[in-house]
Amino acid sequence: MNILGIETSCDETSAAVLLDGRIGSNVISSQRCHTSFGGVVPELASREHERTIVSIVNSAVTEANITKNELDCIAATAGPGLIGAVMVGLCFAEGMAFALGIPFVPVNHIEAHMFSAFIPESPEHRSPEGPFISLTVSGGHTLLSLVREDLSYDVIGKTLDDAAGEAFDKTGKMLGLAYPAGPVIDRLAASGNPHFHAFPKALTSSSQTSRSYRGNFDFSFSGLKTSVLTWLQKHPAEFIQTHLHDIAASIQYAIVSVLTEKAVAAARYFHTDAISVAGGVSANSALRTAMQEACRHHGIRLYIPGTVYSTDNAAMIASLAGLMLSKGAVRKNNYDVAPFASFAAGAIKASLK
Ligand code: KG4
Ligand code: ZN
């Protein structure tokens, strides 16, 4: 079965083809039009998706060495995301599927991230096997979930305010870094001292030991943002410039250690021996190293996608559609297109027969 996946939920226009269960192409175009605004401008994003989607889809099909008539199914992100941006990819995908007379599968963007460590890109790829803890960290979401054997899942923790990627982007903006600041902080931090200043690590108290896990696996990053702002205001610009690498490393350390501690604590609490980390922030080199070390220490298997599959891409959309179809998912005609898609327990399972 050949599945075309389309992703347009934010500022990446992407199309990928899953050829008989293996990724045949994954074309990604990152929008540059937002740089001077310090964040993504929704209307500009929608227009840019509209301008590029035809050529991106054509490239994905051509690179996969097939023709459109050899496609069996088309999948697209149906949310969460910038609603105008989502609609461009979704309407295009539905229209194309209708014209070709093949089924259309709506895919939840965050669920696609959750399973992106299992994208079948090579013969050695691993299939997802629950139970495992999924840490999904992107620009808009920070979620800890318990994924079961049947791949249904429960969200066990989430951010109460900013997402981890947002914490990188907003503190980076305070340092005068370009959007998205996450990768820039990552680069600067490589030669900085993570213990230069101890920025707060919120919600990491000993409450982990309380009998109910509710609330223990939630995150909060808005305090870090305020702390960075007040710290920067107290120091002269020249001092900040001299220590930019150290400040970046200290901010990164605060974010990464909270994510690592909570993911490992969740694995131990639920007696699972595997963790998957996904979403744009999973491209962060310090997070990858910290998770590898912590998992090795606790005898936990770590699943983490290649960096190209960490940030937004259509391969994860086509792959999750393939996984859902292989498990007997039926086409849903009454799906919601939602900027804030819900994470009801077992959302994936709910779409299965
Ligand atoms: O998953 P993603 O591409 O889009 C969303 O679904 O939001 O994630 C984008 C986020 C941005 O906040 C970006 O700064 C962050 O991922 N990011 C990183 C790195 N690469 C991307 N954060 C830290 N270090 C990185 N290397
Ligand atoms: Zn994403």
PDB file of C-alpha atoms in Angstrom, residues 1-9 12-19 22-28 53-54 56-61 64 66 71-78 89-90 92-94 96-97 100 102-107 109 112 312-322 325:
ATOM      1  CA  MET A   1       0.000   0.000   0.000  1.00  0.00           C
ATOM      2  CA  ASN A   2       1.326   3.470  -0.941  1.00  0.00           C
ATOM      3  CA  ILE A   3       0.311   6.336   1.365  1.00  0.00           C
ATOM      4  CA  LEU A   4       0.883  10.037   0.727  1.00  0.00           C
ATOM      5  CA  GLY A   5       1.193  12.053   3.954  1.00  0.00           C
ATOM      6  CA  ILE A   6       0.752  15.826   4.118  1.00  0.00           C
ATOM      7  CA  GLU A   7       1.699  18.100   7.015  1.00  0.00           C
ATOM      8  CA  THR A   8       0.901  21.837   7.196  1.00  0.00           C
ATOM      9  CA  SER A   9       0.028  22.475  10.848  1.00  0.00           C
ATOM     10  CA  GLU A  12       6.638  23.524   7.618  1.00  0.00           C
ATOM     11  CA  THR A  13       5.031  22.413   4.366  1.00  0.00           C
ATOM     12  CA  SER A  14       5.823  18.737   4.059  1.00  0.00           C
ATOM     13  CA  ALA A  15       4.778  15.733   1.968  1.00  0.00           C
ATOM     14  CA  ALA A  16       6.022  12.157   2.249  1.00  0.00           C
ATOM     15  CA  VAL A  17       5.243   8.803   0.670  1.00  0.00           C
ATOM     16  CA  LEU A  18       5.115   5.526   2.589  1.00  0.00           C
ATOM     17  CA  LEU A  19       5.831   2.820  -0.023  1.00  0.00           C
ATOM     18  CA  ARG A  22       8.793   1.972   4.109  1.00  0.00           C
ATOM     19  CA  ILE A  23       9.457   5.722   3.764  1.00  0.00           C
ATOM     20  CA  GLY A  24      10.092   6.431   0.061  1.00  0.00           C
ATOM     21  CA  SER A  25      10.338  10.226   0.322  1.00  0.00           C
ATOM     22  CA  ASN A  26       9.999  13.014   2.877  1.00  0.00           C
ATOM     23  CA  VAL A  27      10.118  16.544   1.446  1.00  0.00           C
ATOM     24  CA  ILE A  28      10.101  19.443   3.925  1.00  0.00           C
ATOM     25  CA  ILE A  53       1.968  22.678  -1.488  1.00  0.00           C
ATOM     26  CA  VAL A  54       1.578  21.600  -5.121  1.00  0.00           C
ATOM     27  CA  ILE A  56       6.091  19.831  -2.429  1.00  0.00           C
ATOM     28  CA  VAL A  57       3.538  17.076  -3.090  1.00  0.00           C
ATOM     29  CA  ASN A  58       4.824  16.643  -6.658  1.00  0.00           C
ATOM     30  CA  SER A  59       8.404  16.349  -5.374  1.00  0.00           C
ATOM     31  CA  ALA A  60       7.421  13.767  -2.746  1.00  0.00           C
ATOM     32  CA  VAL A  61       5.638  11.595  -5.320  1.00  0.00           C
ATOM     33  CA  ALA A  64       9.299   8.067  -4.242  1.00  0.00           C
ATOM     34  CA  ILE A  66       5.820   6.447  -8.348  1.00  0.00           C
ATOM     35  CA  LEU A  71      -1.228   6.043  -4.441  1.00  0.00           C
ATOM     36  CA  ASP A  72      -3.703   3.992  -2.395  1.00  0.00           C
ATOM     37  CA  CYS A  73      -4.495   6.498   0.332  1.00  0.00           C
ATOM     38  CA  ILE A  74      -3.834  10.098   1.387  1.00  0.00           C
ATOM     39  CA  ALA A  75      -3.368  11.209   5.006  1.00  0.00           C
ATOM     40  CA  ALA A  76      -3.065  14.747   6.356  1.00  0.00           C
ATOM     41  CA  THR A  77      -2.756  16.520   9.682  1.00  0.00           C
ATOM     42  CA  ALA A  78      -6.212  17.473  10.948  1.00  0.00           C
ATOM     43  CA  GLY A  89      -3.081  20.748   3.734  1.00  0.00           C
ATOM     44  CA  LEU A  90      -6.290  19.067   4.771  1.00  0.00           C
ATOM     45  CA  PHE A  92      -5.706  19.785  -0.563  1.00  0.00           C
ATOM     46  CA  ALA A  93      -5.415  16.189   0.674  1.00  0.00           C
ATOM     47  CA  GLU A  94      -9.167  15.572   0.710  1.00  0.00           C
ATOM     48  CA  MET A  96      -6.700  15.018  -4.167  1.00  0.00           C
ATOM     49  CA  ALA A  97      -8.026  11.818  -2.573  1.00  0.00           C
ATOM     50  CA  LEU A 100      -8.035   9.949  -7.373  1.00  0.00           C
ATOM     51  CA  ILE A 102      -8.875   6.779  -2.897  1.00  0.00           C
ATOM     52  CA  PRO A 103      -9.497   7.033   0.864  1.00  0.00           C
ATOM     53  CA  PHE A 104      -8.491  10.000   2.994  1.00  0.00           C
ATOM     54  CA  VAL A 105      -7.220   9.516   6.589  1.00  0.00           C
ATOM     55  CA  PRO A 106      -7.132  12.448   9.062  1.00  0.00           C
ATOM     56  CA  VAL A 107      -4.175  12.221  11.460  1.00  0.00           C
ATOM     57  CA  HIS A 109      -0.363  15.827  14.679  1.00  0.00           C
ATOM     58  CA  ALA A 112       2.062  11.391  14.818  1.00  0.00           C
ATOM     59  CA  ASP A 312       7.508  18.711  11.837  1.00  0.00           C
ATOM     60  CA  ASN A 313       7.511  16.335   8.872  1.00  0.00           C
ATOM     61  CA  ALA A 314       5.012  14.419   6.764  1.00  0.00           C
ATOM     62  CA  ALA A 315       6.763  11.053   7.134  1.00  0.00           C
ATOM     63  CA  MET A 316       5.278  10.810  10.627  1.00  0.00           C
ATOM     64  CA  ILE A 317       1.803  11.534   9.215  1.00  0.00           C
ATOM     65  CA  ALA A 318       2.065   8.861   6.506  1.00  0.00           C
ATOM     66  CA  SER A 319       3.576   6.395   9.011  1.00  0.00           C
ATOM     67  CA  LEU A 320       0.854   6.821  11.619  1.00  0.00           C
ATOM     68  CA  ALA A 321      -1.784   6.485   8.898  1.00  0.00           C
ATOM     69  CA  GLY A 322      -0.055   3.239   7.842  1.00  0.00           C
ATOM     70  CA  LEU A 325      -4.683   1.148   8.693  1.00  0.00           C
TER      71      LEU A 325
END
